[in-house]
C-alpha positions as MATLAB code, in Angstrom:
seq = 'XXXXXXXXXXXXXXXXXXXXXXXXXXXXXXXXXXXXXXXXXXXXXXXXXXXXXXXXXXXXXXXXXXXXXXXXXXXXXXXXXXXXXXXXXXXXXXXXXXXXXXXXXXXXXXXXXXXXXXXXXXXXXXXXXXXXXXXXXXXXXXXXXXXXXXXXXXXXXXXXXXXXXXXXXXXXXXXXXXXXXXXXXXXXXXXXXXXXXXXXXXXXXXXXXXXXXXXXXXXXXXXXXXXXXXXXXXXXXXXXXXXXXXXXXXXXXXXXXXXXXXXXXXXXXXXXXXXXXXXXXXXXXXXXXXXXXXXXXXXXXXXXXXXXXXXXXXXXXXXXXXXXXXXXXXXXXXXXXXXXXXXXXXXXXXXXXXXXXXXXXXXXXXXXXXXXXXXXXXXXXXXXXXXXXXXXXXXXXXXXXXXXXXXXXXXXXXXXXXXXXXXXXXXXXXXXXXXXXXXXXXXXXXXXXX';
ca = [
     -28.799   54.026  152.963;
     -25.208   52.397  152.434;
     -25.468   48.789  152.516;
     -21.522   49.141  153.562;
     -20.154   46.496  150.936;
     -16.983   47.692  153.556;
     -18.637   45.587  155.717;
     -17.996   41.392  155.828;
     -21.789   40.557  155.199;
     -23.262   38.570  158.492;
     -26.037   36.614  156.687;
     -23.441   33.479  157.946;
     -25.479   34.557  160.994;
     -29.046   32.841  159.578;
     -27.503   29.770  159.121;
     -26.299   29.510  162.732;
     -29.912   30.910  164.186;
     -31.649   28.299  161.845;
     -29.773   25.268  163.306;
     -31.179   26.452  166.395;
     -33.692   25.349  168.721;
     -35.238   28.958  168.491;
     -38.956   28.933  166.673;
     -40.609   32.129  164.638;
     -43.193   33.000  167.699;
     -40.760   32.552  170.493;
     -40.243   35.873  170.605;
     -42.699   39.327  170.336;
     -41.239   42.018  167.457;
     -40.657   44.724  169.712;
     -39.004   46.865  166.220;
     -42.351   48.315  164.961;
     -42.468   51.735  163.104;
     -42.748   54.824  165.606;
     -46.136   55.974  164.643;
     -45.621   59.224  166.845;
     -43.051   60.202  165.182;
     -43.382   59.062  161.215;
     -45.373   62.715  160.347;
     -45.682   61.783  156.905;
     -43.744   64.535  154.477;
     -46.323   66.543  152.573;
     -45.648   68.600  149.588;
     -41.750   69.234  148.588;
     -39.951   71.314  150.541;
     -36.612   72.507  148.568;
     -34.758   73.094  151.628;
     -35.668   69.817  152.928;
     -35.031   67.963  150.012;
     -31.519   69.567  149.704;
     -30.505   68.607  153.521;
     -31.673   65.251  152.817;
     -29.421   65.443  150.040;
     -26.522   66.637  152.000;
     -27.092   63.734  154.624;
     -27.519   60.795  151.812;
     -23.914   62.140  150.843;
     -22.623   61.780  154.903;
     -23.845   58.254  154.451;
     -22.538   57.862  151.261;
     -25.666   55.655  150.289;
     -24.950   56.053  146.252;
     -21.680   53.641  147.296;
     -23.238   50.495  147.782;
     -26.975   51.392  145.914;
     -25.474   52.407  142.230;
     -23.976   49.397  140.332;
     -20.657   50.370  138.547;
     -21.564   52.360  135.316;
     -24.983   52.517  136.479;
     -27.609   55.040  137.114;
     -27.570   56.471  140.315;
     -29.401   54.606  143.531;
     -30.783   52.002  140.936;
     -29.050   49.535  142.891;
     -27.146   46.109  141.214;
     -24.003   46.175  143.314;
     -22.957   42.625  144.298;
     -21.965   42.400  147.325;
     -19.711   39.574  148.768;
     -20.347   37.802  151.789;
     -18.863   34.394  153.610;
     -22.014   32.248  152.114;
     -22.543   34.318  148.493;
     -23.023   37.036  146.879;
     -25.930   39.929  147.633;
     -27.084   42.800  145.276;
     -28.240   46.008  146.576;
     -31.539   47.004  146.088;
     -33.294   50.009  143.965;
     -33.728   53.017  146.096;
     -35.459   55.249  143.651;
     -38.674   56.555  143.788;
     -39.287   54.298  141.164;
     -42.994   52.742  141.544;
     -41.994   49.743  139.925;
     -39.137   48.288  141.043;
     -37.741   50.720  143.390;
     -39.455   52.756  146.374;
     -41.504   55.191  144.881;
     -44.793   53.181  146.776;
     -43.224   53.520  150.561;
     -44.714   55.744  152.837;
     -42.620   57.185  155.329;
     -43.280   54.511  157.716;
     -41.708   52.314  155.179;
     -38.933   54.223  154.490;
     -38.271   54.531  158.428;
     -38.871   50.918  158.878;
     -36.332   49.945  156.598;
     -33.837   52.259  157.414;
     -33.611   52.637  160.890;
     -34.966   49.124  161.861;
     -34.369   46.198  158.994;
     -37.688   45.911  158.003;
     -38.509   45.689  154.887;
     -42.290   46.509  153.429;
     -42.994   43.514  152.965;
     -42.301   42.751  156.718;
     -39.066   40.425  156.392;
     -35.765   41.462  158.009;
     -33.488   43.151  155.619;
     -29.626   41.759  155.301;
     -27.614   43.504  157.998;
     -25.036   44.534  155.156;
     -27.541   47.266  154.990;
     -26.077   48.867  158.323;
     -29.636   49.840  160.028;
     -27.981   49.085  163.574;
     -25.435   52.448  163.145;
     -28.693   54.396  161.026;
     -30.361   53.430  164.564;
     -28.827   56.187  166.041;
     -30.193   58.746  163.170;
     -33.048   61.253  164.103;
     -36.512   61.311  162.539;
     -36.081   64.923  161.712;
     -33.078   63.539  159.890;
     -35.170   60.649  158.594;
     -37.946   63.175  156.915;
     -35.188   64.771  154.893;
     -33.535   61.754  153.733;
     -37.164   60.869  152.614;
     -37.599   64.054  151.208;
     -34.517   63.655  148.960;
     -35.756   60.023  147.564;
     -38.727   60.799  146.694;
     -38.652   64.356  145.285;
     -34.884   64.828  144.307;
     -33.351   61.408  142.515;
     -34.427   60.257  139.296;
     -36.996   57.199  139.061;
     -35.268   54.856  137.483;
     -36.957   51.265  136.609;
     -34.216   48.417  137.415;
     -35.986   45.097  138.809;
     -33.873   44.124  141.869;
     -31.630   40.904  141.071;
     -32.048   37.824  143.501;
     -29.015   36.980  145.699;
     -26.697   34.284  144.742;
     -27.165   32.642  148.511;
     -28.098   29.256  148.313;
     -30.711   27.438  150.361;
     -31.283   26.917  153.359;
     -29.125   29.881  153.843;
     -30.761   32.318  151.998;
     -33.791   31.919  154.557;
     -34.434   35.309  155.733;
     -36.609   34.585  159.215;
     -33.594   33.628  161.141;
     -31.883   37.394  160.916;
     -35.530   38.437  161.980;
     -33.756   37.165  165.746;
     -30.309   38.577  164.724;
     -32.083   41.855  164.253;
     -33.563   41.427  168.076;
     -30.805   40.517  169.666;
     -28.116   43.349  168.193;
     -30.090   46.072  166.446;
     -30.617   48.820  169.240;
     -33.813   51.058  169.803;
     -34.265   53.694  167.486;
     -33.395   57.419  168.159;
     -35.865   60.000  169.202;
     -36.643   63.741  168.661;
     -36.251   64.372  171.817;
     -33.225   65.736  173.339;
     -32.339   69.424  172.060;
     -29.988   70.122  169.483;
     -26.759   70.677  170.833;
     -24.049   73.338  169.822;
     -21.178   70.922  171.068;
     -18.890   70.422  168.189;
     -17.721   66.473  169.779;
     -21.722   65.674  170.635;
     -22.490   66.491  166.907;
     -19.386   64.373  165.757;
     -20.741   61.747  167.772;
     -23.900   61.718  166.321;
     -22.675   61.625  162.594;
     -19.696   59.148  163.070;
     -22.089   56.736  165.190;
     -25.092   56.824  162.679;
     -24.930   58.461  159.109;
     -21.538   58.013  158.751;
     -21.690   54.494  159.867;
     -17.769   54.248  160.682;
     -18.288   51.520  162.897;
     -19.481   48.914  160.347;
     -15.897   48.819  159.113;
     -13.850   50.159  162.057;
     -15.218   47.925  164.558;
     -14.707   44.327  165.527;
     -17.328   41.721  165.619;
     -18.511   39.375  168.158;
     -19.850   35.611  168.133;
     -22.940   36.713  165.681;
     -20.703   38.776  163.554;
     -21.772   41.939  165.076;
     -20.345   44.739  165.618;
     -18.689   44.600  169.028;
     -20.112   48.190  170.037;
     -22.230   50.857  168.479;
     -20.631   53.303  170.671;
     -17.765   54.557  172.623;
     -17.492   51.875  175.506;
     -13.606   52.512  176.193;
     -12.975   49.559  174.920;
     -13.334   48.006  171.394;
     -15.554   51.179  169.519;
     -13.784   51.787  166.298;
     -10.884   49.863  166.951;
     -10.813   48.295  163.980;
     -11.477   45.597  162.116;
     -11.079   43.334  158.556;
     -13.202   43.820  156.040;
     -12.851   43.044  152.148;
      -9.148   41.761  152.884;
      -8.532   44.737  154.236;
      -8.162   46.279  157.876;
      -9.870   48.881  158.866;
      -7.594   50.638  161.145;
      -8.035   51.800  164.697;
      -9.620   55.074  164.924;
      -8.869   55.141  168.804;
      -6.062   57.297  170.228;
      -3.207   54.584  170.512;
      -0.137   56.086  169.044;
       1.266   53.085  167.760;
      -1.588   51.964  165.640;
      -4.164   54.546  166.278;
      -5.267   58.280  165.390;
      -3.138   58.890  168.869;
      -0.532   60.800  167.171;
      -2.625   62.795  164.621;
      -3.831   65.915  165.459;
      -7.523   67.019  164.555;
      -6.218   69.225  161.595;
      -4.947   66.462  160.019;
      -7.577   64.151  160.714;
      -9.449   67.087  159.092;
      -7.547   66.944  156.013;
      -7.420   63.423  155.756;
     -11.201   62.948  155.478;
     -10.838   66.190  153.021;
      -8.200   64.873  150.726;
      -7.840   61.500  151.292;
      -4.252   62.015  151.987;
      -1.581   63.576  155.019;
       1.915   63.174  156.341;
       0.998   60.172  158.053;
      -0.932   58.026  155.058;
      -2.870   57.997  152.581;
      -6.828   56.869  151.744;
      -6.549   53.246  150.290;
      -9.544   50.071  149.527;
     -12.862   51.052  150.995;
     -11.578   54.312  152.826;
     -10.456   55.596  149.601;
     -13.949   55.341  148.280;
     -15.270   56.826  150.881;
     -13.227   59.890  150.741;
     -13.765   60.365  146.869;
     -17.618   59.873  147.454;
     -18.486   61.150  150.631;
     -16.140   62.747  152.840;
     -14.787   65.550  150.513;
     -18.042   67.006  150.007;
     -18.792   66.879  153.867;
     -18.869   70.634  154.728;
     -16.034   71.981  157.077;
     -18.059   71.945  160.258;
     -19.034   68.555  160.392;
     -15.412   67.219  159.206;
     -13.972   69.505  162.424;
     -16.694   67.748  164.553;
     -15.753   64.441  162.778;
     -12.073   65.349  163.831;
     -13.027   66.656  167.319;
     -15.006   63.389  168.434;
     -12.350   60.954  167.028;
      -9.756   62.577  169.314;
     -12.163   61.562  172.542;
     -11.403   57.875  172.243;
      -9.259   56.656  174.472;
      -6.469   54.361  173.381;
      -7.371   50.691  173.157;
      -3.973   49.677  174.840;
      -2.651   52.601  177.005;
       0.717   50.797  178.350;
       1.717   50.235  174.664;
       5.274   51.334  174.091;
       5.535   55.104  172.079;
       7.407   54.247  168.954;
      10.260   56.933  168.351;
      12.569   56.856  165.149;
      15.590   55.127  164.719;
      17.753   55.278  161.546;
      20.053   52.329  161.504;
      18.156   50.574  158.517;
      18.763   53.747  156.695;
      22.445   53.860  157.090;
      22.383   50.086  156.796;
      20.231   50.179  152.637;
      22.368   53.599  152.186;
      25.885   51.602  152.997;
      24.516   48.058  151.354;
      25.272   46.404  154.224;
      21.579   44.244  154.354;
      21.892   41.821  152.368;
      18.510   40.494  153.707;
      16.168   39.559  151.312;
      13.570   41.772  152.812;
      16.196   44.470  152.498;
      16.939   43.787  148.721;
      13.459   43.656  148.230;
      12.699   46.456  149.089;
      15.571   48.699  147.546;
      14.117   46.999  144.276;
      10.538   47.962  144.369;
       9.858   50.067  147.205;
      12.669   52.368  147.917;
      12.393   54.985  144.366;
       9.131   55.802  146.225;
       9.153   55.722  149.938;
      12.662   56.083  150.167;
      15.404   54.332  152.250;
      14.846   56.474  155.098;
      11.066   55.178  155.016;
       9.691   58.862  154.995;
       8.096   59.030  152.027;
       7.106   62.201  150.178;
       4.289   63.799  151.715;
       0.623   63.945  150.370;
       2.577   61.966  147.195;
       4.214   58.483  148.502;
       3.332   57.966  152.136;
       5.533   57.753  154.831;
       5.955   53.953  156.281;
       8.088   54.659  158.901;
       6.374   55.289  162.277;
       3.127   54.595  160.420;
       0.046   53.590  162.757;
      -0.851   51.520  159.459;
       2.257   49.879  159.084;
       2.240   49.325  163.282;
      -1.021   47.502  163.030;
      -0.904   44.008  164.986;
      -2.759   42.773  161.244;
      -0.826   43.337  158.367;
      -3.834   42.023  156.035;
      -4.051   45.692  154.514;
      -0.287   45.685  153.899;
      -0.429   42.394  152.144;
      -3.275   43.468  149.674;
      -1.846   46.508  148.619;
       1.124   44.897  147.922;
      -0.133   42.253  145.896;
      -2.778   44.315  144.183;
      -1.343   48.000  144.396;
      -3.755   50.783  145.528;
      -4.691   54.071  144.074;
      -5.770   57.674  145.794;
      -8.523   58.683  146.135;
     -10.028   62.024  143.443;
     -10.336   65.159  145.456;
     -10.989   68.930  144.645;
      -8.012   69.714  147.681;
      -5.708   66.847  146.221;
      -6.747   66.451  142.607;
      -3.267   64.280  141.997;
      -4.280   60.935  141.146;
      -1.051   58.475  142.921;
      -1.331   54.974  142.748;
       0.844   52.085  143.425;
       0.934   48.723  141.199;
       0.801   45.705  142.088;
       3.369   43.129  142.821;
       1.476   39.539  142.773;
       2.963   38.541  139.188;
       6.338   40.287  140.648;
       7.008   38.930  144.098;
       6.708   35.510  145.432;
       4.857   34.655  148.756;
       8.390   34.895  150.456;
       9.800   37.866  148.957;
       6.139   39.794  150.193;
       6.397   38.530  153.674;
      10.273   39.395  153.937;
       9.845   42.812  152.482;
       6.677   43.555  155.208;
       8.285   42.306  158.089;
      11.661   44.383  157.027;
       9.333   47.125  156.835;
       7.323   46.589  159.909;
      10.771   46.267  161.767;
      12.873   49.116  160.651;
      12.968   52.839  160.853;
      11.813   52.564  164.595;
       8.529   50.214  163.619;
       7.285   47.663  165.668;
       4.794   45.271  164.296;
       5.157   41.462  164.321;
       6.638   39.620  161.097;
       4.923   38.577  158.537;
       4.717   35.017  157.524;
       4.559   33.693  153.551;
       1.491   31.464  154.876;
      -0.467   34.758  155.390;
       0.438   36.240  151.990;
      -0.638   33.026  150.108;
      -3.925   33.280  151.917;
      -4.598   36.961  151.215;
      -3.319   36.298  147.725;
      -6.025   33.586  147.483;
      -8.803   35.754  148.874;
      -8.150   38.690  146.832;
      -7.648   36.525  143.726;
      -4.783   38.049  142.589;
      -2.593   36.397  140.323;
      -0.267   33.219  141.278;
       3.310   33.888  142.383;
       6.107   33.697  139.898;
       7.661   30.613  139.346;
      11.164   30.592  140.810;
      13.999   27.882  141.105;
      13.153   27.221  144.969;
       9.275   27.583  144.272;
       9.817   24.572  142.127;
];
């Protein structure tokens, strides 16, 4: 049950429902438990409890439900959002203070439809719109695993640092009815289809789309499936942006092939780029202990979606900026800039060295319309993720106490205009605000910054 701290927290939401003419019994609860379907789990089942091991790992729930240096699932993470800070709950079977009392009408009630036991709506950082789409056979295994395989561990849940009236909880209660869809059912057969079951995982466990898609007027996600148009095409969360995962080949997965999108989610690193922020935790937590079959179907279903912007212009290589560092002829500042600091690593032909320093030229991440991501690692440096298939740990350092405003914004547009890229500039106005939000430290003082 990942409470995606990826994801930009829409409690901001209850605030505008609040201010609105809507009252508590305007509307019926149509998100009850499914009473048919809730066949409570008797006895423990080893198999059972293992699978619903296997799938808590899919959705990476241990991300966002163990505090750092804590015990597993005993919850304590803060979690930022736009109006203060949340902290995920204890999901042990503790009877105390974590969920060792729900039934598994509870449990499905809470995961699948933001309801919590004691009948309030549960903060859609806990993304129960994508676990939705997960199956109750599914369900009875994750409940399985909680109860009978993770350690009870007493932690009292910690109070959110929202303050009222926007901590008020009843106003999501219409947030929930308006975007959270019906829950899935039992009954359709299993299929054999390697892109069906990719669907099914990147749509629900997974979650992908609580990062990788944008969000509307309510600060929903925009879709919850493929709908040709915005599904997974990306989307800023945490100061970062969570790239398109459509098949556009200038910012996309359009011109990756399903082997490496394979051995991205396996490693955390390809020719292309390399896990960084959430993605990277992701990979180290989850993905890499995904088995094979579901990372192919993963792959398989991500190469489906259609490109966001079909008539965008194929980028194709072009090496004058190489000749021009190699010869000194840039004097630019973005061009001195990066010979200085960026150059010893991703060379001045922008290619990198693969699975080590990643390639920036002809990067989809470099391409992206929003250079937010660029910006942060930049000013905060970035680190790969741990993997059994790429057990190197690179990282990058940061550059806030290094580079001013100016010298980041001249270096990123150099980048994102050279080697055959073609992203817009980037301005100093954009670095000072993603310097602010990521609180790194203030630029160096320099004679013209005086």
């Amino acid at each position: 049950m990942k409470a995606s701290k990826k994801a930009t927290m829409v409690v901001a939401v209850s605030a505008l429902l609040a201010a609105s003419a809507w009252t508590i019994g305007a509307f019926a609860d149509d998100r009850q438990g499914d009473s048919a379907t809730a066949a409570q789990v008797s006895g423990v089942d080893a198999q059972l409890v293992e699978r619903g091991r296997y799938l808590a790992t899919v959705a990476d729930c241990a991300a966002c439900h163990t505090a750092k240096n804590g015990k597993p699932f005993a919850g304590g993470l803060g979690i930022e959002s736009p109006i203060g800070r949340i902290y995920s709950t204890n999901i042990t079977p503790d009877k105390t203070s974590g969920i060792g009392k729900y039934s598994y009408d509870d449990f499905d009630r809470a995961v699948r439809h933001g309801i919590a036991r004691d009948g309030s709506t549960l903060y859609p950082a806990m993304p129960y719109a994508s676990y939705a789409k997960v199956k109750p056979s599914d369900m009875q295994a994750l409940y399985a695993y909680f109860m009978h395989g993770v350690q009870p561990i007493e932690r009292a849940n910690k109070a959110t640092d929202i303050p009222w009236p926007l901590s008020m909880r009843w106003p999501l209660r219409f947030w929930r009815m308006a975007f959270a869809p019906e829950v899935a059912t039992d009954d359709l057969p299993v299929s054999n289809d390697s892109v069906a079951r990719g669907r099914y995982l990147v749509e629900g466990l997974a979650h992908c789309g609580a990062c990788h898609t944008p969000r509307g007027w309510g600060l929903q996600e925009k879709a919850l499936s493929d709908d040709g148009k915005t599904y997974l095409s990306g989307g800023v969360i945490d100061s970062f942006l969570a790239k398109n995962l459509r098949g556009d080949q200038k910012d996309g997965l359009g011109t990756w092939t399903q082997d490496e999108i394979f051995a991205f989610l396996k490693s955390g690193r390809t020719k292309h780029s390399a896990a960084f922020g959430g993605m990277s935790e992701v990979v180290e937590n989850s993905m890499q202990h995904v088995n094979d079959a579901d990372l192919t179907a993963i792959a398989a279903y991500l190469k489906t979606l259609a490109p966001l912007n079909p008539s965008a212009a194929v980028l194709t290589a072009n090496a004058s900026a190489t000749d021009k560092l190699r010869a000194g002829t840039d004097r630019s500042n973005g061009a001195l800039t990066f010979v200085d600091n960026c150059a010893a690593c991703h060379r001045t032909s922008g290619s990198g060295y693969e699975s080590t320093f990643p390639r920036i030229a002809l990067s989809s991440t470099v391409n992206s319309n929003d250079p937010t991501s660029l910006i942060h690692i930049v000013l905060m440096g970035g680190e790969m993720p741990w993997t059994k298939t790429g057990p190197t740990h690179y990282g990058m350092p940061g550059f806030a106490k290094r580079l001013t405003d100016r010298d980041i914004a001249d270096v990123l547009t150099f980048v994102r205009t050279s080697w055959g890229n073609q992203a817009p500039p980037v301005s100093a106005d954009q670095v000072a605000k993603v310097r602010k939000s990521v609180g790194a430290a203030s630029q160096p003082k320099r004679p013209e910054n005086n």
